[in-house]
Coordinates of C-alpha atoms in Angstrom, one line a residue:
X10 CA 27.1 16.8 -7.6
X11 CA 26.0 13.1 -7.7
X12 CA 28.5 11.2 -9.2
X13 CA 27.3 7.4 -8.5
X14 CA 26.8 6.0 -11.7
X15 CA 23.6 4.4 -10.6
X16 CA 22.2 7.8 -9.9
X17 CA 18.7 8.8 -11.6
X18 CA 18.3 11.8 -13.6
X19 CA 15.4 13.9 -14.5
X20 CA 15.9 16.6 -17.1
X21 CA 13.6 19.2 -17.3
X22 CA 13.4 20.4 -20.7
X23 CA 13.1 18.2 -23.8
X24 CA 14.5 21.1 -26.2
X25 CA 17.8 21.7 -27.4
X26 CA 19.8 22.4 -24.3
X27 CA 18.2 19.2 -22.5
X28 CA 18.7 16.8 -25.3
X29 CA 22.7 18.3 -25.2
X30 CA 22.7 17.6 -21.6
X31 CA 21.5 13.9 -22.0
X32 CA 23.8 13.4 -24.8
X33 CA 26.4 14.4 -22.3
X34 CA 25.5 12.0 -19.1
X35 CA 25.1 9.6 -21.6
X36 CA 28.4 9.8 -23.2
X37 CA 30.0 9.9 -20.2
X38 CA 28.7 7.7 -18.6
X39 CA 30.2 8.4 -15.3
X40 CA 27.1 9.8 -13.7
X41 CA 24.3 7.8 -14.0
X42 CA 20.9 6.9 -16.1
X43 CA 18.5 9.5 -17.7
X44 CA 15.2 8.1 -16.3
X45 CA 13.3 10.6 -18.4
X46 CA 12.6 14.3 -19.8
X47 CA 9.7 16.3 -17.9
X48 CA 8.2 18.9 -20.3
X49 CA 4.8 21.0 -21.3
X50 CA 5.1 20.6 -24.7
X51 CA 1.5 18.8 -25.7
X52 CA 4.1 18.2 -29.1
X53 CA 6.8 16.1 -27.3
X54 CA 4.6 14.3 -24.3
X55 CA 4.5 10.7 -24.9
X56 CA 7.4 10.5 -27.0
X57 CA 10.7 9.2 -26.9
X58 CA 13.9 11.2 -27.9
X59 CA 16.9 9.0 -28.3
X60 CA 15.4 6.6 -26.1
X61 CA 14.0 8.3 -23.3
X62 CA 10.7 9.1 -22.5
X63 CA 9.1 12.2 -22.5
X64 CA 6.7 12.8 -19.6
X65 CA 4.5 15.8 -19.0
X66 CA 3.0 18.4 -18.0
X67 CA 5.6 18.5 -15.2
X68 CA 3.4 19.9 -12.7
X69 CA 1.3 16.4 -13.2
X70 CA 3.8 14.0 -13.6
X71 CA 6.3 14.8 -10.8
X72 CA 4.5 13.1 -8.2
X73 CA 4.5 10.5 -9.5
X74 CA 7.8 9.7 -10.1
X75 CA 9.9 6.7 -9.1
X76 CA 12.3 7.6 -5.8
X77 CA 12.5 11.6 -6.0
X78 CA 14.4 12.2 -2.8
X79 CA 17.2 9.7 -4.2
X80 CA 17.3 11.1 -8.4
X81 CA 18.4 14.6 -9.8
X82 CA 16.5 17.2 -11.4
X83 CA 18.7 19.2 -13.9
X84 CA 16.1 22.3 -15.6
X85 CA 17.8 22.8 -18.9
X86 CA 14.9 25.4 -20.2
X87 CA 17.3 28.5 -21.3
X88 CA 14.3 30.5 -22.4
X89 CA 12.1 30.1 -19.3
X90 CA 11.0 33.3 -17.2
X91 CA 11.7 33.6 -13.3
X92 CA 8.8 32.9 -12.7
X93 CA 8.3 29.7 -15.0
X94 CA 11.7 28.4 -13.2
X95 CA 9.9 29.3 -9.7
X96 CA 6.9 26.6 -10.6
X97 CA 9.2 24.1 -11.3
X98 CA 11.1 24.4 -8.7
X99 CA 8.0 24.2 -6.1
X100 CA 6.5 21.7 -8.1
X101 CA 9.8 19.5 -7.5
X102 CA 10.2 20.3 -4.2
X103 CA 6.7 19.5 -3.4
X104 CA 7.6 15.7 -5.0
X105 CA 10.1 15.0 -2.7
X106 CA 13.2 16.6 -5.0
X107 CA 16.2 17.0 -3.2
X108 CA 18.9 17.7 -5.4
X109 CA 17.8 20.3 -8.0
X110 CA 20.3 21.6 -10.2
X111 CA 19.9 24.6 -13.6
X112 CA 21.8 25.8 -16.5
X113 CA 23.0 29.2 -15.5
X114 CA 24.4 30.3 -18.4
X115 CA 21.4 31.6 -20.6
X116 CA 23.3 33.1 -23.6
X117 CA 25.9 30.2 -23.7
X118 CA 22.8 27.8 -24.1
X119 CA 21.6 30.1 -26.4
X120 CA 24.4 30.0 -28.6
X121 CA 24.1 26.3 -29.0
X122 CA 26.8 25.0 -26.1
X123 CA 25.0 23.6 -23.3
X124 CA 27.3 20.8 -21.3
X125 CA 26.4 18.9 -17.8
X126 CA 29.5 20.8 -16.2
X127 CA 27.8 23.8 -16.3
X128 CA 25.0 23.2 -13.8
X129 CA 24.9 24.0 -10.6
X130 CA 22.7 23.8 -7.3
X131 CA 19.6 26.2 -7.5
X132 CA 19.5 29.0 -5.2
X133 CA 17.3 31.8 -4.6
X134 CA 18.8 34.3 -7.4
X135 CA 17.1 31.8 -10.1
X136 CA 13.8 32.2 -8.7
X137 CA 13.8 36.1 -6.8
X138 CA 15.5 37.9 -10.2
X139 CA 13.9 39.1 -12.7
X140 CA 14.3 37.4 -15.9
X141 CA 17.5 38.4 -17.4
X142 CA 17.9 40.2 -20.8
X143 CA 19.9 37.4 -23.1
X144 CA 22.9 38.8 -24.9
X145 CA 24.1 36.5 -27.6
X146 CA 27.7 36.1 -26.4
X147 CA 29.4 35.2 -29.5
X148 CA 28.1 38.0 -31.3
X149 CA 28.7 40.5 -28.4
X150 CA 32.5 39.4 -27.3
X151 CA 33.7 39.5 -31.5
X152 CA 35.7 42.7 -30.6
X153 CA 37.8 40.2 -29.0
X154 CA 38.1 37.4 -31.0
X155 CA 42.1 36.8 -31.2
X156 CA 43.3 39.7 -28.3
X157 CA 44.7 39.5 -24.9
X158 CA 42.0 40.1 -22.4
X159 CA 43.7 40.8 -18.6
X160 CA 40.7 40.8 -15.6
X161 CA 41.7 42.6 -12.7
X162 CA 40.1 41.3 -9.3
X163 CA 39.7 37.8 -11.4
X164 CA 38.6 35.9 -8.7
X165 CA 35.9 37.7 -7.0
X166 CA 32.7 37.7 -8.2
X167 CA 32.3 39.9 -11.3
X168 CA 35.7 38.9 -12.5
X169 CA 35.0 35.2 -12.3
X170 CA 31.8 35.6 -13.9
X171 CA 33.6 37.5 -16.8
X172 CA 36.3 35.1 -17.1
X173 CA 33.3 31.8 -17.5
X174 CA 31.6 34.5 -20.3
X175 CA 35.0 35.4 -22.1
X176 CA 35.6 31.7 -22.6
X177 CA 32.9 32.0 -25.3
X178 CA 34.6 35.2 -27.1
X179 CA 37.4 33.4 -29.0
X180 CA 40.4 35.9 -26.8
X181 CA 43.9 34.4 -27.5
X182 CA 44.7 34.9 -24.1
X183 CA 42.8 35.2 -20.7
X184 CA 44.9 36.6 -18.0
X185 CA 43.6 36.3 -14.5
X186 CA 44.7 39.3 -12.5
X187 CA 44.4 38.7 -8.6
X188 CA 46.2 39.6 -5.0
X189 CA 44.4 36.2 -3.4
X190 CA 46.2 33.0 -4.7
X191 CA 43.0 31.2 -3.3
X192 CA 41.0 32.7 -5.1
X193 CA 43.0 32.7 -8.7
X194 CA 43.7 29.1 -8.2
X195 CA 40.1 28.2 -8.0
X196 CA 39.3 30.7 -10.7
X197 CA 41.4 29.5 -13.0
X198 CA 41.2 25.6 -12.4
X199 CA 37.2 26.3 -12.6
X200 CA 38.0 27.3 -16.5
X201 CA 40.6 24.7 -17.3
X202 CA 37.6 21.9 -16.2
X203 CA 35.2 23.9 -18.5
X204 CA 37.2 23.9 -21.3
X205 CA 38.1 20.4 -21.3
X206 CA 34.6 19.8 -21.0
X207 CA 34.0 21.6 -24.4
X208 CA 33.0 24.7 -22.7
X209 CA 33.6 28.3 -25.2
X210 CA 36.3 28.4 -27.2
X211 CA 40.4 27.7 -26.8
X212 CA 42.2 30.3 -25.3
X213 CA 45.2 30.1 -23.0
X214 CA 44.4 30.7 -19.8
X215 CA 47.0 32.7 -17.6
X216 CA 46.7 33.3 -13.9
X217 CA 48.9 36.2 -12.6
X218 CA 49.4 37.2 -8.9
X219 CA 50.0 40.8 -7.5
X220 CA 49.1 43.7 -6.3
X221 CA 47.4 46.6 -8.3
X222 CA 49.2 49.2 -5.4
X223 CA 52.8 48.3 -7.0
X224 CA 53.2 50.6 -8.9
X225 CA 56.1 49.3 -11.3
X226 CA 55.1 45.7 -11.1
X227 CA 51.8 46.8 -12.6
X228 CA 54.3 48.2 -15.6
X229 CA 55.9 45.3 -15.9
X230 CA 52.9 43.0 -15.9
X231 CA 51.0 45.8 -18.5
X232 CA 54.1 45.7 -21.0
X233 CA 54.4 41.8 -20.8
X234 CA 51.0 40.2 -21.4
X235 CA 50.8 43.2 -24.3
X236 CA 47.1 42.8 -23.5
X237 CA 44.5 44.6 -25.2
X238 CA 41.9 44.8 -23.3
X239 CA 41.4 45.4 -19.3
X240 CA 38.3 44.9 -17.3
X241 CA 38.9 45.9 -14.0
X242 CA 37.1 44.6 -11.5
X243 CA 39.9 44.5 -8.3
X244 CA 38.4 46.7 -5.5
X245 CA 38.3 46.6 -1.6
X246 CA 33.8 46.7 -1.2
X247 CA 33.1 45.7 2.0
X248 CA 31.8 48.6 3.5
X249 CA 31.3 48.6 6.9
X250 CA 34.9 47.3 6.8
X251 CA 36.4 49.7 4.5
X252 CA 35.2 52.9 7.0
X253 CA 37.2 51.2 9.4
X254 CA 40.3 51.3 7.5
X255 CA 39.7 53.9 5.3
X256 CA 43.7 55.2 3.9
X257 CA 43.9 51.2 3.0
X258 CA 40.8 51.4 0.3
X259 CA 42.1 54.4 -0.6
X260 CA 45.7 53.5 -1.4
X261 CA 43.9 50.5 -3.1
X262 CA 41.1 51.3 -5.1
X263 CA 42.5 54.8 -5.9
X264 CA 45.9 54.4 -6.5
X265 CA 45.6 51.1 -7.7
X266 CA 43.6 52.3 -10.4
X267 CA 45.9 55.2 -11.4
X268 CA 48.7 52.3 -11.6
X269 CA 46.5 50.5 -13.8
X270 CA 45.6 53.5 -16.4
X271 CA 49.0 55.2 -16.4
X272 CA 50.2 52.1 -17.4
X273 CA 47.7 51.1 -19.6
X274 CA 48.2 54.9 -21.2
X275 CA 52.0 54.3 -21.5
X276 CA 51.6 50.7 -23.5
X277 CA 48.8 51.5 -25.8
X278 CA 45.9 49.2 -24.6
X279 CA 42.8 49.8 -26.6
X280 CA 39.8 48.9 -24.3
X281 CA 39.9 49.7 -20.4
X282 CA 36.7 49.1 -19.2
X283 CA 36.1 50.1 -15.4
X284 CA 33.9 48.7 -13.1
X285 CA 31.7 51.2 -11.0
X286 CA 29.5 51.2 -7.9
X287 CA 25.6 53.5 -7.7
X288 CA 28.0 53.9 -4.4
X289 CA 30.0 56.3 -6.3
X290 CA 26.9 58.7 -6.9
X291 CA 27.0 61.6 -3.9
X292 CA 29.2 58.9 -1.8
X293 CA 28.4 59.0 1.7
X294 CA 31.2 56.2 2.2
X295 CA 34.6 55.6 2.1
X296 CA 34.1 52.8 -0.5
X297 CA 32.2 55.0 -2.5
X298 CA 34.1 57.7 -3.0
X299 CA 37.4 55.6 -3.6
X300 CA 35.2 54.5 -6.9
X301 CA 33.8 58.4 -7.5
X302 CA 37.3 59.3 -7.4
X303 CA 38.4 56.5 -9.8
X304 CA 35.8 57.2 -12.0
X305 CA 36.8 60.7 -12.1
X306 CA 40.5 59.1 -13.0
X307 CA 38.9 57.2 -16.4
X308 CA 37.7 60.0 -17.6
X309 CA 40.4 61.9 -17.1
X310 CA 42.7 58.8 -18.7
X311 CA 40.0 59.0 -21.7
X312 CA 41.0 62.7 -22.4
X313 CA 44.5 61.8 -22.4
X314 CA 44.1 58.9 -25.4
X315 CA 41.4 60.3 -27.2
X316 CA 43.8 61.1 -30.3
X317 CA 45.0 57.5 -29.8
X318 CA 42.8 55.0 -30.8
X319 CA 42.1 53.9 -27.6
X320 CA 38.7 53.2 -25.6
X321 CA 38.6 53.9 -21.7
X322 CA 35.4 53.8 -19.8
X323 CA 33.3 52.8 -17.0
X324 CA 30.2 51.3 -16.2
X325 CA 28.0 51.5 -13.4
X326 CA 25.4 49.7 -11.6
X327 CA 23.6 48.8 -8.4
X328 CA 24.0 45.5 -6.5
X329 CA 24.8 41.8 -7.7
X330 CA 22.9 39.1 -5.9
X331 CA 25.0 36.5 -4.7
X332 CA 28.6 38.3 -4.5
X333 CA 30.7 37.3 -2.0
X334 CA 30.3 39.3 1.2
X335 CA 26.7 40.2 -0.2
X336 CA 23.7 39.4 1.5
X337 CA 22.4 36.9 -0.2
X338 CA 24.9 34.5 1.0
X339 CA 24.9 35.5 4.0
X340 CA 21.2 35.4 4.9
X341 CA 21.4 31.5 3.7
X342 CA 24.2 30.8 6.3
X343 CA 22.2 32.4 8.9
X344 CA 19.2 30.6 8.0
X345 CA 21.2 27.4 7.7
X346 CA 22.0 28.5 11.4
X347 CA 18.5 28.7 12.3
X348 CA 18.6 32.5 12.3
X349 CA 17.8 35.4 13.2
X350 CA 18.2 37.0 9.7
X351 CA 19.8 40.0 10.2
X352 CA 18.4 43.4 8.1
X353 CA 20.0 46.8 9.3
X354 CA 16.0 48.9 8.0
X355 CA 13.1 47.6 7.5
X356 CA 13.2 50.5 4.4
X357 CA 15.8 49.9 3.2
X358 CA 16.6 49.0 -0.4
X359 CA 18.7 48.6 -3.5
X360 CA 18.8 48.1 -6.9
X361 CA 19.9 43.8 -7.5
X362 CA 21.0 42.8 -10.8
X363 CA 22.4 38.6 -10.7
X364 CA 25.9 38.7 -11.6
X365 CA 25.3 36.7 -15.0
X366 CA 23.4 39.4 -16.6
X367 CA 25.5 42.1 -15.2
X368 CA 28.4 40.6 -16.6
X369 CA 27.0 39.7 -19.7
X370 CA 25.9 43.5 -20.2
X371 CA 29.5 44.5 -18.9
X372 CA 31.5 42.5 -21.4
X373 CA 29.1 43.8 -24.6
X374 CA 29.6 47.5 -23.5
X375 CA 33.7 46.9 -23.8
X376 CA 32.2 46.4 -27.7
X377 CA 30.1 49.4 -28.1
X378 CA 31.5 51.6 -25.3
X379 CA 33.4 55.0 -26.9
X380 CA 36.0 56.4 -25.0
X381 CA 35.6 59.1 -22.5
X382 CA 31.5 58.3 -21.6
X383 CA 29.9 56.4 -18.8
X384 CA 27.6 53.7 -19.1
X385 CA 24.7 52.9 -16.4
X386 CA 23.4 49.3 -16.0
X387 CA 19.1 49.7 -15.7
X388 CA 18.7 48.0 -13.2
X389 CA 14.6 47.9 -12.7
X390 CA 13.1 48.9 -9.6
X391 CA 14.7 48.8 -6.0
X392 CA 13.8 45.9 -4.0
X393 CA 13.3 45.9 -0.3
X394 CA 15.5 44.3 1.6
X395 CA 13.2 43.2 4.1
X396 CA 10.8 41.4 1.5
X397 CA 14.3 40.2 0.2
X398 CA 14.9 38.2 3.5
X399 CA 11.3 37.0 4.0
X400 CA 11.9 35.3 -0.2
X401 CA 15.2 33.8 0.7
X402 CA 13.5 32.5 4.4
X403 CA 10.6 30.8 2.0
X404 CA 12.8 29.5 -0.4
X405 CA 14.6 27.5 2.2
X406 CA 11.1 26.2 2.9
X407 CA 10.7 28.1 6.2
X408 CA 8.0 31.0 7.3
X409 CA 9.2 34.0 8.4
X410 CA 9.3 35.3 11.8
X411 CA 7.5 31.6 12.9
X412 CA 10.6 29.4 12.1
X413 CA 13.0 32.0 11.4
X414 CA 13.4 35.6 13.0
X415 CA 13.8 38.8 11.0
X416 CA 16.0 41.0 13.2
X417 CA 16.6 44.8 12.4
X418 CA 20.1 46.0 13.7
X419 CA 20.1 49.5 12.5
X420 CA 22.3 51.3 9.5
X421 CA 25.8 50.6 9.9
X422 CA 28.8 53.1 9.2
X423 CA 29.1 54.1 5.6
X424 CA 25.6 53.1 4.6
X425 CA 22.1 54.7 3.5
X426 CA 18.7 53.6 3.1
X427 CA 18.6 54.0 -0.7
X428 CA 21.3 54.3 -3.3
X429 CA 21.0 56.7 -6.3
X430 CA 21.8 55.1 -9.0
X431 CA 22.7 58.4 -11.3
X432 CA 22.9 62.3 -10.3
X433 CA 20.2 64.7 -12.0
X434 CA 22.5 66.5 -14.1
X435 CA 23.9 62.6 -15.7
X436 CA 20.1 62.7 -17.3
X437 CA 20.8 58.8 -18.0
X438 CA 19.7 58.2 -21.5
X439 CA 19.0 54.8 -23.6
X440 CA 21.3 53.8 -25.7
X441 CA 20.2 51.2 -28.9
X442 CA 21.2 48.4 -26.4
X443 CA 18.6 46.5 -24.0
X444 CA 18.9 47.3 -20.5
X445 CA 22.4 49.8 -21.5
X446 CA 22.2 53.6 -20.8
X447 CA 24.7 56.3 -21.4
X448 CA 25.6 59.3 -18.9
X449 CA 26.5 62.8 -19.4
X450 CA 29.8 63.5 -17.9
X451 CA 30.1 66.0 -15.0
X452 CA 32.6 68.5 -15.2
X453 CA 35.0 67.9 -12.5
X454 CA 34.8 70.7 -9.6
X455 CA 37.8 70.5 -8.3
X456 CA 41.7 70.0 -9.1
X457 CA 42.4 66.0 -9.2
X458 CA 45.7 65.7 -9.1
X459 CA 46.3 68.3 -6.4
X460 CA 43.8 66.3 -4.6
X461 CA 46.0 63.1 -5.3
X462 CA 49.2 64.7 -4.7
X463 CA 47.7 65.1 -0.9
X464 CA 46.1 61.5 -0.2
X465 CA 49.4 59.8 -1.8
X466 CA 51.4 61.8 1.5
X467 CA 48.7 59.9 3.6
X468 CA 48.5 56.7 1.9
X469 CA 52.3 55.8 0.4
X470 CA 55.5 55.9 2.2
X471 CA 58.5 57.3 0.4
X472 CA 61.9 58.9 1.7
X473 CA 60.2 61.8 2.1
X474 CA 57.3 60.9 3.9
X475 CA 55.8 63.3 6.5
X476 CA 54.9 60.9 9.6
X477 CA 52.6 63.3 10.7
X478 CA 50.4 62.8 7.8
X479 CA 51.0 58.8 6.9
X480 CA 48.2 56.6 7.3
X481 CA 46.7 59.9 9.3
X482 CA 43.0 58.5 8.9
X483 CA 41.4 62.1 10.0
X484 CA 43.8 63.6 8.2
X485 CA 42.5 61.7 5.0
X486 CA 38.6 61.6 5.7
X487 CA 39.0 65.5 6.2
X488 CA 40.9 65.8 2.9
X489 CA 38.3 64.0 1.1
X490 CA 35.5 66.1 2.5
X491 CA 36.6 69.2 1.1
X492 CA 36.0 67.9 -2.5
X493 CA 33.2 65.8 -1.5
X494 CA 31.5 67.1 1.1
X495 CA 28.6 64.2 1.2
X496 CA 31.0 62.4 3.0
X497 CA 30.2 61.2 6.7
X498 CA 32.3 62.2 9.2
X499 CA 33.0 59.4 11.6
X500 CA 36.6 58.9 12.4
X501 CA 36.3 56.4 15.5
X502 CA 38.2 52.8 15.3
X503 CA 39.8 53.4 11.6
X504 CA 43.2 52.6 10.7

């Protein structure tokens, strides 16, 4: 961010959430001078607003504007397409824009709170996306005005996301859930800034550190916050890296969970809202059927409280673009390198959703979400990630296989060209809500807890532990096959 109070500024946008944003350089008057708006309103082009000009129409007027390469663009248009935010961005870039930054946060703009503090650098996800559905926020998150919200997994990427949204919801308390103090630091000193910026609404803010696998510490923290509401996001993802230490994911993102929903069962929370994978459909992974089997755990947990007033479900989708460990991040870092770009198939593909509007759609099923049913994310139309690459290479203002090298490594462990997103017999259906679909629940075809009783003698020590079976990675991937038999069978270099 510039912060040399003799910087220029350029905000695109004369509406609502740009006038907010130059009331807010302005006031502060830490950052620098507004040198004008840049809009296509025929209306507002010629104008001034407060004292600054409006110039227009911006594909005109940016080249001729006074030192480009030395100002900042902010685009503070919360209602504009993909691919209106796409010609701005080329049309800047084309005038010698360097520093380019956008409003992220469509339904926070839209509610009327739009503050400088919330822009950030563009990147490819605002122009390759589709345009997202906007969710009002305020209207969405009332079902938690005044509770205790706890996020599990706070500081990765969906539980980060949801913490920024839930400062809008008017919780009492926010409690940021995490094993990585790193992570939960930045997390929650990322909030603190926004509120004091006037960012959502006030609510305390709470980080807590641990681990979801200990078991009575997940008690203790469950009966203390008294919180309300979980969304639980904490989950080892990584793929590739979880086939290589396949009894660790397990122990985590299983057994984790079943800490997390005994407990949760045992101290009367109303809303537990799971996150779920399109990896969890048929998985051929370890990752994937750590989250089949902890969906199978919800709905399970949902029959036990369904005389109790209480709400558990999940919700599943594809892909999120710019997650850590995801490849969006990763192909900029290569390119930043100078490439190659690495893609495992040219055919492969997925289903991408921007982490925003996933969470956005997330937080607003916790509302409507009834216990015991499973929710499914539409997620559009797979995209390619080959034709992925080749946007990300362009955005960065290279060609493709001239300046930068697409390389095709092959299909790692655990992976598959395409990802179903549902089974057959879930027959996804809509539901009244834009872009929100509800599943059928499968019958479960085999005995779950038997099946737990066996992978907790591989995956937790006790005094009676059988060292013949602990942290017996064949023993486990051949334990899991019997009840999912989609699973591939490669047991070399695991742990």
């Amino acid at each position: 961010m510039i912060k040399n109070n003799n910087s220029q500024f350029y905000i695109i946008g004369a509406g609502f959430a740009g006038q907010m944003i130059a009331n807010d350089i302005k006031r502060k008057k830490v950052f620098g001078n507004i040198a004008a708006f840049l809009d296509d309103n025929k209306d507002l082009i010629g104008k001034n607003i407060d004292g600054i000009p409006v110039l227009g129409p911006i594909e005109n007027v940016t080249p001729l504007l006074n030192s480009p390469d030395t100002s900042e663009a902010v685009i503070a248009i919360p209602t504009a397409s993909s691919k209106k935010i796409k010609e701005i961005y080329e049309a800047l870039t084309r005038s010698g824009f360097k520093h380019i930054k956008i409003l992220p946060s469509i339904s926070q703009v839209v509610n009327g709170t739009a503050h400088f503090v919330q822009a950030r650098e563009i990147d490819p996800l605002d122009i390759l996306g589709r345009t997202p559905v906007t969710i009002s926020l305020k209207e969405s998150l009332s079902y938690l005005r005044g509770k205790r919200v706890l996020i599990t997994g706070a500081g990765g990427s969906i539980g980060s996301e949801l913490a920024r949204q839930l400062l809008s919801g008017g919780a009492e308390r926010l409690y940021l859930f995490g094993h990585g103090e790193n992570s939960i630091y930045q997390i929650n000193r990322e909030l603190r800034l926004l509120q004091s910026e006037g960012v959502g609404e006030k609510a305390t803010v709470v980080p807590i550190i641990g681990d979801m696998k200990d078991r009575e510490y997940i008690r203790y923290i469950i009966s203390h916050t008294k919180c309300d509401v979980i969304f639980h996001c904490a989950a080892y993802k990584h793929v590739p890296l979880m086939e290589e230490n396949p009894v660790a994911v397990i122990e985590n993102n299983v057994f984790g969970t079943k800490n997390l929903l005994d407990a949760s069962i045992e101290f009367g929370v109303k809303k537990f809202v799971l996150i779920s994978t399109d990896k969890a459909v048929s998985p051929v992974s370890i990752y994937g059927a750590s989250k089949f089997l902890s969906e199978k755990l919800l709905l399970q947990a949902a029959e036990k409280v369904k005389d109790k007033k209480q709400d558990f479900m999940f919700v599943r989708f594809g892909n999120v673009l710019g997650s850590r460990g995801s490849i969006l991040p990763l192909f900029m870092e290569q390119i930043a390198n100078g490439g190659p770009v690495t893609v495992t198939d040219p055919e492969m593909e997925r289903f991408f959703m921007t982490i925003p509007e996933a969470c956005s759609l997330v937080l607003q099923t916790g509302g409507v979400g009834q216990n015991g049913y499973s929710y499914l994310l539409d997620m559009g139309e797979p995209i390619k990630i080959k034709d992925l690459a080749e946007h990300i290479i362009i955005f960065s203002g290279h060609e493709p296989n001239k300046d930068i090298e697409i390389q095709f490594t092959g299909i790692r462990p655990g992976e598959r060209l395409t990802e179903p997103l549902w089974l057959k017999e879930e027959n996804p259906q809509p539901t009244e809500y834009t872009k929100l679909l509800k599943l059928e629940a499968m019958p479960l075809t085999f005995d779950l807890d038997e099946l737990l009783v066996k992978l907790s003698e591989i995956c937790i020590s006790s005094e009676h532990t059988d060292f013949s079976k602990y942290r017996n990675s064949a023993l486990l991937r051949d334990t899991l096959q019997k009840v999912i038999p989609e699973l591939k069978a490669d047991n070399s270099n695991t742990i």
